[in-house]
CSV table of N, CA and C in Angstrom, one decimal:
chain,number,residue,atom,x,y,z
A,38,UNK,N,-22.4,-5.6,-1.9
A,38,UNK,CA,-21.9,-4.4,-1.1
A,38,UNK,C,-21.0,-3.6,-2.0
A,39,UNK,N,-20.5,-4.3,-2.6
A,39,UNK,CA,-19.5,-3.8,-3.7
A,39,UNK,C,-20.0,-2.4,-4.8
A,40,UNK,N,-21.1,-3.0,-5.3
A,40,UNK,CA,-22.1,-1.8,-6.4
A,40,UNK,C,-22.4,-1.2,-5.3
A,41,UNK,N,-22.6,-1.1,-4.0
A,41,UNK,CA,-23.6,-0.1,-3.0
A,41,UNK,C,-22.3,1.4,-2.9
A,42,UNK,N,-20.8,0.3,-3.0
A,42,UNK,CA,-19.8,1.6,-2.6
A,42,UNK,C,-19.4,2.5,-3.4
A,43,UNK,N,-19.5,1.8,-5.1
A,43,UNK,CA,-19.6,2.1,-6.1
A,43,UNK,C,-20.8,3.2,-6.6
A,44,UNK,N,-21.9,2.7,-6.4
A,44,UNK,CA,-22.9,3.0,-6.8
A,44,UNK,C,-22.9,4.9,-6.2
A,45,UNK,N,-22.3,5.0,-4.9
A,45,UNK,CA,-22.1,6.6,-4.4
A,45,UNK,C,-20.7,7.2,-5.0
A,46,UNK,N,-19.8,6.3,-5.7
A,46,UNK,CA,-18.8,7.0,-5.9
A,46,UNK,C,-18.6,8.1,-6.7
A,47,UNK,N,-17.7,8.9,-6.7
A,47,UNK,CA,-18.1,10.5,-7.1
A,47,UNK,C,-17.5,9.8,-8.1
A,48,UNK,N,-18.9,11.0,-9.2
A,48,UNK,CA,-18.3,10.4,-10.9
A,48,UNK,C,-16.4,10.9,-11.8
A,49,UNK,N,-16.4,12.0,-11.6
A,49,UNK,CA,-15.7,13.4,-12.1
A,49,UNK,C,-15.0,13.8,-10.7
A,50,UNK,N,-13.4,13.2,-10.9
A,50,UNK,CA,-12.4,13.5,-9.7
A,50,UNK,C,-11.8,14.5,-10.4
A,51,UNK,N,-11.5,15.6,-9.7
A,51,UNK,CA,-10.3,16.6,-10.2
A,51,UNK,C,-8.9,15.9,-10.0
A,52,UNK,N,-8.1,15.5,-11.0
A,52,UNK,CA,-6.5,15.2,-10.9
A,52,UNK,C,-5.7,16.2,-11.3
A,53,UNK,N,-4.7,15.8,-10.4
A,53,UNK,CA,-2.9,16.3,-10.6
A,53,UNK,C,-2.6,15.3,-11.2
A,54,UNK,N,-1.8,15.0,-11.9
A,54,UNK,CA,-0.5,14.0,-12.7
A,54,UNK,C,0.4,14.2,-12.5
A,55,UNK,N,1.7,13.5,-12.0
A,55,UNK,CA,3.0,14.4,-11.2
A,55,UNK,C,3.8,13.1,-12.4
A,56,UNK,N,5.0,13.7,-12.9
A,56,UNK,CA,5.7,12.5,-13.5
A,56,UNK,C,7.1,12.9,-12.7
A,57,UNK,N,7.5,12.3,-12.2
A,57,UNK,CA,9.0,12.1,-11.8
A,57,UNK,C,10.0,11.7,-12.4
A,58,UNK,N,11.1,12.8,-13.2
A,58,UNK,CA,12.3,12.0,-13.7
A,58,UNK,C,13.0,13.3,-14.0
A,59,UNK,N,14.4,12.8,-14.1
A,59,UNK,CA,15.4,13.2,-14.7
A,59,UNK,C,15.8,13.7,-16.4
A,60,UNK,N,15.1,12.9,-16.9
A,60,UNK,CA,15.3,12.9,-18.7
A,60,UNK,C,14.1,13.6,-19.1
A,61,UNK,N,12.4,13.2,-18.8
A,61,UNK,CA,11.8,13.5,-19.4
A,61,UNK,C,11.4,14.5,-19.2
A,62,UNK,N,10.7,15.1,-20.7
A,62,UNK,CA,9.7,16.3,-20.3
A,62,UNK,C,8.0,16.3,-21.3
A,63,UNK,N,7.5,17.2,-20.8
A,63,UNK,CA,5.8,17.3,-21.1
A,63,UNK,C,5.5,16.4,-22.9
A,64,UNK,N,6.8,17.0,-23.3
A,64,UNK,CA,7.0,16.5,-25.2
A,64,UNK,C,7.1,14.9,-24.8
A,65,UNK,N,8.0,14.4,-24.2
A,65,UNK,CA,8.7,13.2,-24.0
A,65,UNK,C,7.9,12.0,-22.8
A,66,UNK,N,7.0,12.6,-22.3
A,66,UNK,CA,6.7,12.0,-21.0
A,66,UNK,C,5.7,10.8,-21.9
A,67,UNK,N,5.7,9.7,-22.4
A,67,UNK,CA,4.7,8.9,-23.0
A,67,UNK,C,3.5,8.4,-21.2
A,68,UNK,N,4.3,8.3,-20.0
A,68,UNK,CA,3.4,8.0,-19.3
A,68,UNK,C,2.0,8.8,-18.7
A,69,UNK,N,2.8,9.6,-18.3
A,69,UNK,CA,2.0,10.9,-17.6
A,69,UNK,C,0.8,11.2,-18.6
A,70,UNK,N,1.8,10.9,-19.9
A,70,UNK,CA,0.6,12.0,-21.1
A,70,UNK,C,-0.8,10.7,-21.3
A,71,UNK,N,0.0,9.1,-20.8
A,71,UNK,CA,-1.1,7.9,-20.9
A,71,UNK,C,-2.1,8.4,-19.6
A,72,UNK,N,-1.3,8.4,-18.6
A,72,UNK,CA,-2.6,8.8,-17.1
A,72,UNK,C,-3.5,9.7,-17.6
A,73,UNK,N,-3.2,11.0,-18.0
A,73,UNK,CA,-4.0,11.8,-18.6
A,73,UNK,C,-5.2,11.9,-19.5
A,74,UNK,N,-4.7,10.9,-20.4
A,74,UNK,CA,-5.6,10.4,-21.6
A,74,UNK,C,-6.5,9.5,-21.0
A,75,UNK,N,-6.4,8.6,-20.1
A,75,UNK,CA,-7.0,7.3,-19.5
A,75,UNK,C,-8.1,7.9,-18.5
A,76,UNK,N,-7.4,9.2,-17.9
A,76,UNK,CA,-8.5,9.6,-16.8
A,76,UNK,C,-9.7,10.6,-17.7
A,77,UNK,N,-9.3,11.2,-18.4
A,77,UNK,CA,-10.0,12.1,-19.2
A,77,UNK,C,-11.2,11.2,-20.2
A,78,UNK,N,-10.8,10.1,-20.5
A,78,UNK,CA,-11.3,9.0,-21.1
A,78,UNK,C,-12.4,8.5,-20.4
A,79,UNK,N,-12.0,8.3,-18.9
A,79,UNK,CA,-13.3,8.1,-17.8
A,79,UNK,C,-14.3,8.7,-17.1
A,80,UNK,N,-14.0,10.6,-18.1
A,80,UNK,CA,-14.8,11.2,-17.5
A,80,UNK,C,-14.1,12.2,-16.2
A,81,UNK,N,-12.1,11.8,-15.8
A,81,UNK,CA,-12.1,13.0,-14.5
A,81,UNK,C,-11.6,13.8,-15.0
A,82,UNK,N,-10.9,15.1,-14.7
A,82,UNK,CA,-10.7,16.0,-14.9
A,82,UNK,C,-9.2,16.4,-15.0
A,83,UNK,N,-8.5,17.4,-15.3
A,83,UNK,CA,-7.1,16.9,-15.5
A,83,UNK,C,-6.7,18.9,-14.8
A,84,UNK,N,-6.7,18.9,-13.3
A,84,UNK,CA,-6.6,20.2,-13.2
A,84,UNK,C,-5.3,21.0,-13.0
A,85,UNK,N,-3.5,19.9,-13.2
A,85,UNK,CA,-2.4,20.3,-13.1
A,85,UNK,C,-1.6,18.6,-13.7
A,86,UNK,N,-0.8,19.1,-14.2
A,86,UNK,CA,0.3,18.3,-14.6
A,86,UNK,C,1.5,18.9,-15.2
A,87,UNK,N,2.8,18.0,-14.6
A,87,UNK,CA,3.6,18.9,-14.0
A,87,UNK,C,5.1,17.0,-14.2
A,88,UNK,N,6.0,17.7,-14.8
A,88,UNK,CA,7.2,16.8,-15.1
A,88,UNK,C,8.2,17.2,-13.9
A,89,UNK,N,8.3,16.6,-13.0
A,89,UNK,CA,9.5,16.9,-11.2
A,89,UNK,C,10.8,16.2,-11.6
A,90,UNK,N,11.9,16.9,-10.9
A,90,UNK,CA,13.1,15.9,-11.4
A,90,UNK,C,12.8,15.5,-9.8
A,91,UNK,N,13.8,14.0,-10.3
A,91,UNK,CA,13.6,13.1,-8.9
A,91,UNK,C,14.7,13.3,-7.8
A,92,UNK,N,14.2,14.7,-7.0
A,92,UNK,CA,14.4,14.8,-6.1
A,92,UNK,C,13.7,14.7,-4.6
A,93,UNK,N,14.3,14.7,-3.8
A,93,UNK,CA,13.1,14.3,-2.2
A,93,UNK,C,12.2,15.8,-2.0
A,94,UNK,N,13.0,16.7,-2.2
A,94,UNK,CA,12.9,18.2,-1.7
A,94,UNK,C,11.6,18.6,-2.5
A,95,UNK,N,12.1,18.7,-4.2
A,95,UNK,CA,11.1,18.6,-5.2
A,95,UNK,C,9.6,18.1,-5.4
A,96,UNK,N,9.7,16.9,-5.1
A,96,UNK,CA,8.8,16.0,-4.7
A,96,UNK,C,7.4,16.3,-3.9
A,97,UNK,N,8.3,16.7,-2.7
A,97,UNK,CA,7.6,16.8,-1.7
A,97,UNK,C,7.2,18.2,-1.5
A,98,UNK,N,8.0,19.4,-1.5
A,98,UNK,CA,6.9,20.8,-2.3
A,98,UNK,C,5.9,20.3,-3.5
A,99,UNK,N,6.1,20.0,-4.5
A,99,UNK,CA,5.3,20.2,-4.9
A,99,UNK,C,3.7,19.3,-4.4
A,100,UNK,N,4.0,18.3,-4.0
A,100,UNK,CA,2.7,17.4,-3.5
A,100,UNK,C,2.1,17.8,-2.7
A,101,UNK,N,3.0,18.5,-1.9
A,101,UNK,CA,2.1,19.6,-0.4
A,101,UNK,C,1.3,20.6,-1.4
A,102,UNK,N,1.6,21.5,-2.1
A,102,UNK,CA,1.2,22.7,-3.0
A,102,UNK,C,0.0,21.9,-3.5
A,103,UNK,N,0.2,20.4,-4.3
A,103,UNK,CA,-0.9,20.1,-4.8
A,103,UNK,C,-2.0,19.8,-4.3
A,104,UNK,N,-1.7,19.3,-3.0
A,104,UNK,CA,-2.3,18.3,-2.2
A,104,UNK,C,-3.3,20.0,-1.2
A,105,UNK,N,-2.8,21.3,-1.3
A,105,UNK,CA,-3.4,22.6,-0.6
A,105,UNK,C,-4.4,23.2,-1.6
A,106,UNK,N,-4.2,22.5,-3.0
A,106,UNK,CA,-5.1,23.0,-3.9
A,106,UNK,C,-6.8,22.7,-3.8
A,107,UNK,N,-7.5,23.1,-3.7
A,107,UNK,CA,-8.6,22.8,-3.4
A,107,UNK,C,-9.2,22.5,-4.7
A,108,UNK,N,-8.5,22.6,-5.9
A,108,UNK,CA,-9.1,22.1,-7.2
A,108,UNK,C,-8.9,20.7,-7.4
A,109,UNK,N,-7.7,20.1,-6.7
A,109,UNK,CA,-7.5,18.5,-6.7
A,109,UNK,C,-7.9,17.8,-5.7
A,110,UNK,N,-8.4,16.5,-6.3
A,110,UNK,CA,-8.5,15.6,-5.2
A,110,UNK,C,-8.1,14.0,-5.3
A,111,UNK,N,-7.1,14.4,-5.7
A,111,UNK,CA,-6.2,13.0,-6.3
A,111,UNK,C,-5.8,13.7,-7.0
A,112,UNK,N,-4.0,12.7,-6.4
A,112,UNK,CA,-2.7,13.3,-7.0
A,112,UNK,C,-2.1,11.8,-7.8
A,113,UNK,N,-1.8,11.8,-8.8
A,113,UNK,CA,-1.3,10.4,-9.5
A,113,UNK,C,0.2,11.2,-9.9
A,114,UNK,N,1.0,9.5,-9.6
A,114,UNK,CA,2.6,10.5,-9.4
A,114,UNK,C,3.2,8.9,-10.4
A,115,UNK,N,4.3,8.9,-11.7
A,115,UNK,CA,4.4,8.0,-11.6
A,115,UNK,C,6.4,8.4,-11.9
A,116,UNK,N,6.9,7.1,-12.3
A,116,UNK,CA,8.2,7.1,-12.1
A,116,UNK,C,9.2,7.6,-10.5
A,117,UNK,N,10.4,7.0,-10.7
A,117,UNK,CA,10.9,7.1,-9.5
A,117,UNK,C,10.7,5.9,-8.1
A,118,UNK,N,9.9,4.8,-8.7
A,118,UNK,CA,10.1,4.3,-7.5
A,118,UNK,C,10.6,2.8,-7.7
A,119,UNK,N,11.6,2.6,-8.1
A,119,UNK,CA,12.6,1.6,-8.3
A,119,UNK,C,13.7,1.4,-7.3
A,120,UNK,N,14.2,0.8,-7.7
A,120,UNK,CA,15.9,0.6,-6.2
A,120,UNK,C,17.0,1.3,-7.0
A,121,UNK,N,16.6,2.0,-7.6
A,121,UNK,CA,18.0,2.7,-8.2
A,121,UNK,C,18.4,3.6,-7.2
A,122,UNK,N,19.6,4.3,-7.0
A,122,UNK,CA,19.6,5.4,-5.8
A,122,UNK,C,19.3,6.8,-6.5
A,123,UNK,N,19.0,6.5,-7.6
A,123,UNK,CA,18.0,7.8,-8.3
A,123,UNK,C,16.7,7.8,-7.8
A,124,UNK,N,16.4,6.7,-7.4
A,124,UNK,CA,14.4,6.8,-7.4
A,124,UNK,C,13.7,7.0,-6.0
A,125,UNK,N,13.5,7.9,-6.3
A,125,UNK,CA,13.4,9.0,-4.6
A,125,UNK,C,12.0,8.7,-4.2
A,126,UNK,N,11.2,8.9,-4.9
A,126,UNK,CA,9.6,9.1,-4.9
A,126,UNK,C,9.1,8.2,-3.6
A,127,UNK,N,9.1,7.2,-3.8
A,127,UNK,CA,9.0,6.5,-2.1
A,127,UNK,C,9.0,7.3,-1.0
A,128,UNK,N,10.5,7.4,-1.1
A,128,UNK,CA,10.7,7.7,0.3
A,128,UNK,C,10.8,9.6,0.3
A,129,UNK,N,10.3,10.2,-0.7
A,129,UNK,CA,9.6,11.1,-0.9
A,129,UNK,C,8.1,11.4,-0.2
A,130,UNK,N,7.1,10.6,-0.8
A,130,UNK,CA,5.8,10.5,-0.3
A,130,UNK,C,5.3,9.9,1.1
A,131,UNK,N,5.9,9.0,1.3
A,131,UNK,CA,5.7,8.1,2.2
A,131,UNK,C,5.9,9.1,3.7
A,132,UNK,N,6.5,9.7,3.8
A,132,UNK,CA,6.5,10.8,5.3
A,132,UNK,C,5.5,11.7,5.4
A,133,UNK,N,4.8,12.0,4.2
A,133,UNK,CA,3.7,12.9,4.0
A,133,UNK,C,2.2,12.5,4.7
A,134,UNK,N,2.3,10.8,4.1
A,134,UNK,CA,1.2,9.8,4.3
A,134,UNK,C,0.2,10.0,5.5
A,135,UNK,N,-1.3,10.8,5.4
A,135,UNK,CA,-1.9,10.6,6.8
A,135,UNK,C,-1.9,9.3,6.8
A,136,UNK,N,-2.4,8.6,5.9
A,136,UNK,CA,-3.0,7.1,5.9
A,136,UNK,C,-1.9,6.3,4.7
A,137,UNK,N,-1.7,5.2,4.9
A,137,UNK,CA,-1.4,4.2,3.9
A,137,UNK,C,-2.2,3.5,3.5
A,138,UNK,N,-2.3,3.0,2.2
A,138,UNK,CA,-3.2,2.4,1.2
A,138,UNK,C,-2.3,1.0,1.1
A,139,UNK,N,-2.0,0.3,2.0
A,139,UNK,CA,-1.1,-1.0,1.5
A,139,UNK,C,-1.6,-1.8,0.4
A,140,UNK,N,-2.8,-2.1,0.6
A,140,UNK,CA,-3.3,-3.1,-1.0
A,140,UNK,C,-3.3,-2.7,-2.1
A,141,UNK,N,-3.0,-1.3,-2.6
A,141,UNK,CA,-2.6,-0.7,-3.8
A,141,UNK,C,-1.2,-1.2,-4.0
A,142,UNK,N,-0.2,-0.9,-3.4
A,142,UNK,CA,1.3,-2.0,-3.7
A,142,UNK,C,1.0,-3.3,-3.9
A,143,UNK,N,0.4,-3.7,-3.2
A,143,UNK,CA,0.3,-5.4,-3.4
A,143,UNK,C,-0.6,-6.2,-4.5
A,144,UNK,N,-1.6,-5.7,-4.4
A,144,UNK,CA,-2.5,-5.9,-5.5
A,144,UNK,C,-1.3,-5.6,-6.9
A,145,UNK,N,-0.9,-4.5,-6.9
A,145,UNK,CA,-0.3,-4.2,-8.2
A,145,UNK,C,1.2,-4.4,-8.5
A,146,UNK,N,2.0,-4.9,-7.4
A,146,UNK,CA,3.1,-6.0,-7.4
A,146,UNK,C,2.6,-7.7,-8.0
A,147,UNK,N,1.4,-8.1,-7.4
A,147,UNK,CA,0.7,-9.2,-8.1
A,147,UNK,C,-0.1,-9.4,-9.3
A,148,UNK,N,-0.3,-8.0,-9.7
A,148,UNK,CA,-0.6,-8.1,-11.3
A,148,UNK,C,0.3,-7.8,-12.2
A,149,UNK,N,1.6,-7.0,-11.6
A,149,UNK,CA,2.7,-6.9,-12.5
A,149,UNK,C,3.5,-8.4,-12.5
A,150,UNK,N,3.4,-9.2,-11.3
A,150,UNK,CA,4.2,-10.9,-11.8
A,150,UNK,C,3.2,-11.3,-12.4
A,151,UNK,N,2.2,-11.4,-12.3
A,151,UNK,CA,1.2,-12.7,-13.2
A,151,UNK,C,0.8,-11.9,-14.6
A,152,UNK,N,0.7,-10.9,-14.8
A,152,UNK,CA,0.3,-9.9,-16.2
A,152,UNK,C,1.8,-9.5,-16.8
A,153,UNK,N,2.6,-9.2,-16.2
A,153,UNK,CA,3.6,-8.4,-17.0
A,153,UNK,C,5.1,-8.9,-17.0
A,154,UNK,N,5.2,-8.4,-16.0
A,154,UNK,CA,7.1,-8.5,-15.6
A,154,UNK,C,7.8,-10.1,-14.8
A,155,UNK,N,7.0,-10.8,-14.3
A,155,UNK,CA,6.8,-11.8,-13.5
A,155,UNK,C,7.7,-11.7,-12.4
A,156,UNK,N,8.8,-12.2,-11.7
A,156,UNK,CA,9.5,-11.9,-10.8
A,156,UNK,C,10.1,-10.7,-10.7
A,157,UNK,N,10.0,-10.0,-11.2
A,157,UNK,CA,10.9,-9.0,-11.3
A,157,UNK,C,9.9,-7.2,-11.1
A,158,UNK,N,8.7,-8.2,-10.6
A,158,UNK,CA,7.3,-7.1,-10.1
A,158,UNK,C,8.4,-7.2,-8.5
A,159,UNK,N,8.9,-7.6,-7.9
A,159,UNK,CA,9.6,-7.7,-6.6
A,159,UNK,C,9.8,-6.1,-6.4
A,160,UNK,N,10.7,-5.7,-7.4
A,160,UNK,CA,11.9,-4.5,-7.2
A,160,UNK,C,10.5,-3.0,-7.3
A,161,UNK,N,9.3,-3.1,-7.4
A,161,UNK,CA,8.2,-2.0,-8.1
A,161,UNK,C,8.0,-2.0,-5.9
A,162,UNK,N,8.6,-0.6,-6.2
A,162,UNK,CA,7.6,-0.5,-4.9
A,162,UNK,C,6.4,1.2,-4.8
A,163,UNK,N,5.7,0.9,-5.8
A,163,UNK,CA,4.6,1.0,-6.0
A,163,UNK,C,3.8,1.3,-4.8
A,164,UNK,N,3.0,2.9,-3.9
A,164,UNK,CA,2.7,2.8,-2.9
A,164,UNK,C,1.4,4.2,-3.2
A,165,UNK,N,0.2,3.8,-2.3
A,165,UNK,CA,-0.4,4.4,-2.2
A,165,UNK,C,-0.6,5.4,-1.2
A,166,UNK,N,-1.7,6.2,-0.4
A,166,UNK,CA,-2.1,7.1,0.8
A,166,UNK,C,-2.5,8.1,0.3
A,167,UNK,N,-2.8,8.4,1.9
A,167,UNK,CA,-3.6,10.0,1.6
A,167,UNK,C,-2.5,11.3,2.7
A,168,UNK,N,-2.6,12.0,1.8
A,168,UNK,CA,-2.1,13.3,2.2
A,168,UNK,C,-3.2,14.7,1.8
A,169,UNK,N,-3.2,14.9,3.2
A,169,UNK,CA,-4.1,16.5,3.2
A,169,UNK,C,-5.5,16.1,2.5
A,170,UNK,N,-6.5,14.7,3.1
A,170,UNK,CA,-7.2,14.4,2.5
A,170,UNK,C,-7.6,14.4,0.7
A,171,UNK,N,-6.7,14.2,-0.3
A,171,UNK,CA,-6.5,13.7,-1.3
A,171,UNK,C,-5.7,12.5,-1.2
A,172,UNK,N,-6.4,11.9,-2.1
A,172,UNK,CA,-5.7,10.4,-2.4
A,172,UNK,C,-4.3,10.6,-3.4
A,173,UNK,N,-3.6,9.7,-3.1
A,173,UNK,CA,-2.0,9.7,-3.6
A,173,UNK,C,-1.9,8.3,-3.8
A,174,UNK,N,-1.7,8.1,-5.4
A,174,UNK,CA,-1.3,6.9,-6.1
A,174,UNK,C,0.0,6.7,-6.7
A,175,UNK,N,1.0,6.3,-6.2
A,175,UNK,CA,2.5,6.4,-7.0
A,175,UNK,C,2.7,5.2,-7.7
A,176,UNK,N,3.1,4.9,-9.5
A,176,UNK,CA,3.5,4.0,-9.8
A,176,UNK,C,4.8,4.3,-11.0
A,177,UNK,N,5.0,3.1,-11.2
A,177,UNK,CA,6.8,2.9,-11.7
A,177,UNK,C,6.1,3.9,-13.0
A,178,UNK,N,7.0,4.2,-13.7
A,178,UNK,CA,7.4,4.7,-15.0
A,178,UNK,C,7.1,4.7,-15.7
A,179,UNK,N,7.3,3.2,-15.8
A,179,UNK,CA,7.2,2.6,-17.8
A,179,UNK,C,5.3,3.0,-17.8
A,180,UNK,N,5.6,2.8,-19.4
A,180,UNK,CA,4.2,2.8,-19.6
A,180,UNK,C,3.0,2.1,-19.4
A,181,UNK,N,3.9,0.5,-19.6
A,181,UNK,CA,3.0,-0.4,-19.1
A,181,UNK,C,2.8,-0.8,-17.9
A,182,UNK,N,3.2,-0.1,-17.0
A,182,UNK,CA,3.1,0.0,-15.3
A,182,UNK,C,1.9,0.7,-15.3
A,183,UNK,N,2.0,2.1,-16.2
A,183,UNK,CA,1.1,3.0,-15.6
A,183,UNK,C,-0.3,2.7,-16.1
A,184,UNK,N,-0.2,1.9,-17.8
A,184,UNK,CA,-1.3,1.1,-17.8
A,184,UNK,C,-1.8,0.3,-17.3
A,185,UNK,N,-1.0,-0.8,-16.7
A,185,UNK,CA,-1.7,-1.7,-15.7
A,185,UNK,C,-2.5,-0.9,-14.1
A,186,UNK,N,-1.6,-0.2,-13.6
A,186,UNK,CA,-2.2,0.1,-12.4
A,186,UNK,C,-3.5,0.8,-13.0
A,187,UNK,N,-3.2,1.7,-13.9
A,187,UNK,CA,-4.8,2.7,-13.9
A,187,UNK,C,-5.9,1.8,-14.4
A,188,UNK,N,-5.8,0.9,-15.2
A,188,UNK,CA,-7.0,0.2,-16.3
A,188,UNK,C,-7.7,-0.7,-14.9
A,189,UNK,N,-6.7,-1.4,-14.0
A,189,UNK,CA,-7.0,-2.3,-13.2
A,189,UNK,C,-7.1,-1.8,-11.8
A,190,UNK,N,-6.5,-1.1,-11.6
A,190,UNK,CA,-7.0,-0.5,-9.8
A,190,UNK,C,-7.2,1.1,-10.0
A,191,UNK,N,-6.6,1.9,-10.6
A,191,UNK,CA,-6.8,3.3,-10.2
A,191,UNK,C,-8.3,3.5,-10.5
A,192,UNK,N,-8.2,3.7,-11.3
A,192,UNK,CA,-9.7,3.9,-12.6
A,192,UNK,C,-10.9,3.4,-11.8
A,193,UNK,N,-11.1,2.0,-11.6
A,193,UNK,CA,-12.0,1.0,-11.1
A,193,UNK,C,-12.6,1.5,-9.6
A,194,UNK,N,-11.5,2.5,-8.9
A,194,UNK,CA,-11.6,3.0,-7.5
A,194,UNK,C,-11.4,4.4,-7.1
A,195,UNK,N,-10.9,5.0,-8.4
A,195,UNK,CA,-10.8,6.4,-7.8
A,195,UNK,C,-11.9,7.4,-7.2
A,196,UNK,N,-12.9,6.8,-7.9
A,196,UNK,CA,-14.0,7.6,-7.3
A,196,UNK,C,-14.6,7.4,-5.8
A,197,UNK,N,-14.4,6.1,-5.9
A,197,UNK,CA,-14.7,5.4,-4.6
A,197,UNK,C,-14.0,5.8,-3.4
A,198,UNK,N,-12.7,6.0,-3.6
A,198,UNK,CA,-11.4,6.4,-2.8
A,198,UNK,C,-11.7,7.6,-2.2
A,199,UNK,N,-12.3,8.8,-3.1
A,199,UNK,CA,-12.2,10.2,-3.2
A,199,UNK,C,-13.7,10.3,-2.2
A,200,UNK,N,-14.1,9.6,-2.3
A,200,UNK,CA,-16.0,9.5,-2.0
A,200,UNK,C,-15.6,9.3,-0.4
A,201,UNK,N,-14.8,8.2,0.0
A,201,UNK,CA,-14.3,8.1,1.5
A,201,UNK,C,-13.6,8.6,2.3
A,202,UNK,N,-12.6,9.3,1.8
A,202,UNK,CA,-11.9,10.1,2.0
A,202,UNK,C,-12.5,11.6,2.4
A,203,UNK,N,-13.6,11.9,1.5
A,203,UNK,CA,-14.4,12.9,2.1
A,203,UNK,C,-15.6,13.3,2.2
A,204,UNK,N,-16.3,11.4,2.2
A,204,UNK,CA,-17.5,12.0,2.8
A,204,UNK,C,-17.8,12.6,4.4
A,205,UNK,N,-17.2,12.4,5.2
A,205,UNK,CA,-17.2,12.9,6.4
A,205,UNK,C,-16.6,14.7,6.3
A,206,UNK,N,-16.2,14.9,5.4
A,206,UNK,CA,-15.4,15.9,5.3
A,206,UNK,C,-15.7,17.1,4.8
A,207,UNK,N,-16.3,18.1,5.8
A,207,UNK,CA,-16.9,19.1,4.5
A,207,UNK,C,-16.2,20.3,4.0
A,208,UNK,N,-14.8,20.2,4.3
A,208,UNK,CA,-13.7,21.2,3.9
A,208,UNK,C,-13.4,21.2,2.7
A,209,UNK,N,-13.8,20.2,2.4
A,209,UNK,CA,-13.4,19.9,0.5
A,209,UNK,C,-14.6,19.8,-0.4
């Protein structure tokens, strides 16, 4: 059943890349510029990318703007979502959410203890959903976050995500 959901999933997703931080920019951002390379590598499309400082206000204009674009359909957002009281992005996105995607956090809190960080995958709160029927994937920062989530879950499903999200849907 798995290849049957696969097998319709749309090849070529248009993406936003949102990187959230304080310090970096387009020169400096090693993550964002990895999402970008990694999706483009699979064939999607790269139709905005864009370095936010981590604010709530910030954040969340810009994801509504992106999420109104009719050239995206998946938004990948990474940095910002730690326990620092800098790291806004959570609780940024998370109000927007038509739907939540819980097994995108979990899955990828369980591959960050057994693949990477081990206990200390605890503190990643790493969250998925959909807003304005695009899919919304938020993950930590570092690089090797952003490569774990995309190689192992984003990548493997985005198409599939974007295929359900609107095949009932003929607005998009």
């Amino acid at each position: 059943m798995l290849n049957d959901h696969r097998q319709h999933a749309k090849g070529c997703v248009k993406c936003a890349v949102l990187t959230v931080s304080d310090t970096r920019t387009k020169e400096t951002d090693k993550s964002g510029q990895l999402m970008v390379e990694l999706l483009e590598k699979h064939g999607h499309s790269i139709e905005q990318y864009e370095v936010i400082q981590d604010e709530i206000t910030l954040i969340q204009e810009m994801i509504k703007r992106v999420c109104a674009n009719n050239n995206v359909e998946a938004v990948l957002i990474n940095g910002g979502t730690g326990i620092a009281s800098r790291d806004v992005t959570i609780e940024a996105i998370q109000p927007l959410f038509a739907k939540e995607i819980p097994g995108f956090g979990e899955l990828f809190r369980m591959l960050s203890y057994q693949l990477d960080i081990g206990s200390a995958s605890m503190l990643s709160r790493a969250v998925a959903g959909v807003v304005n029927n695009r899919v919304v994937f938020s993950t930590p920062g570092s690089s090797k976050a952003v490569k774990l989530a995309m190689e192992e879950l984003i990548l493997p499903e985005l198409g599939h995500a974007v295929r359900e999200i609107t095949k009932d849907n003929k607005a998009i």
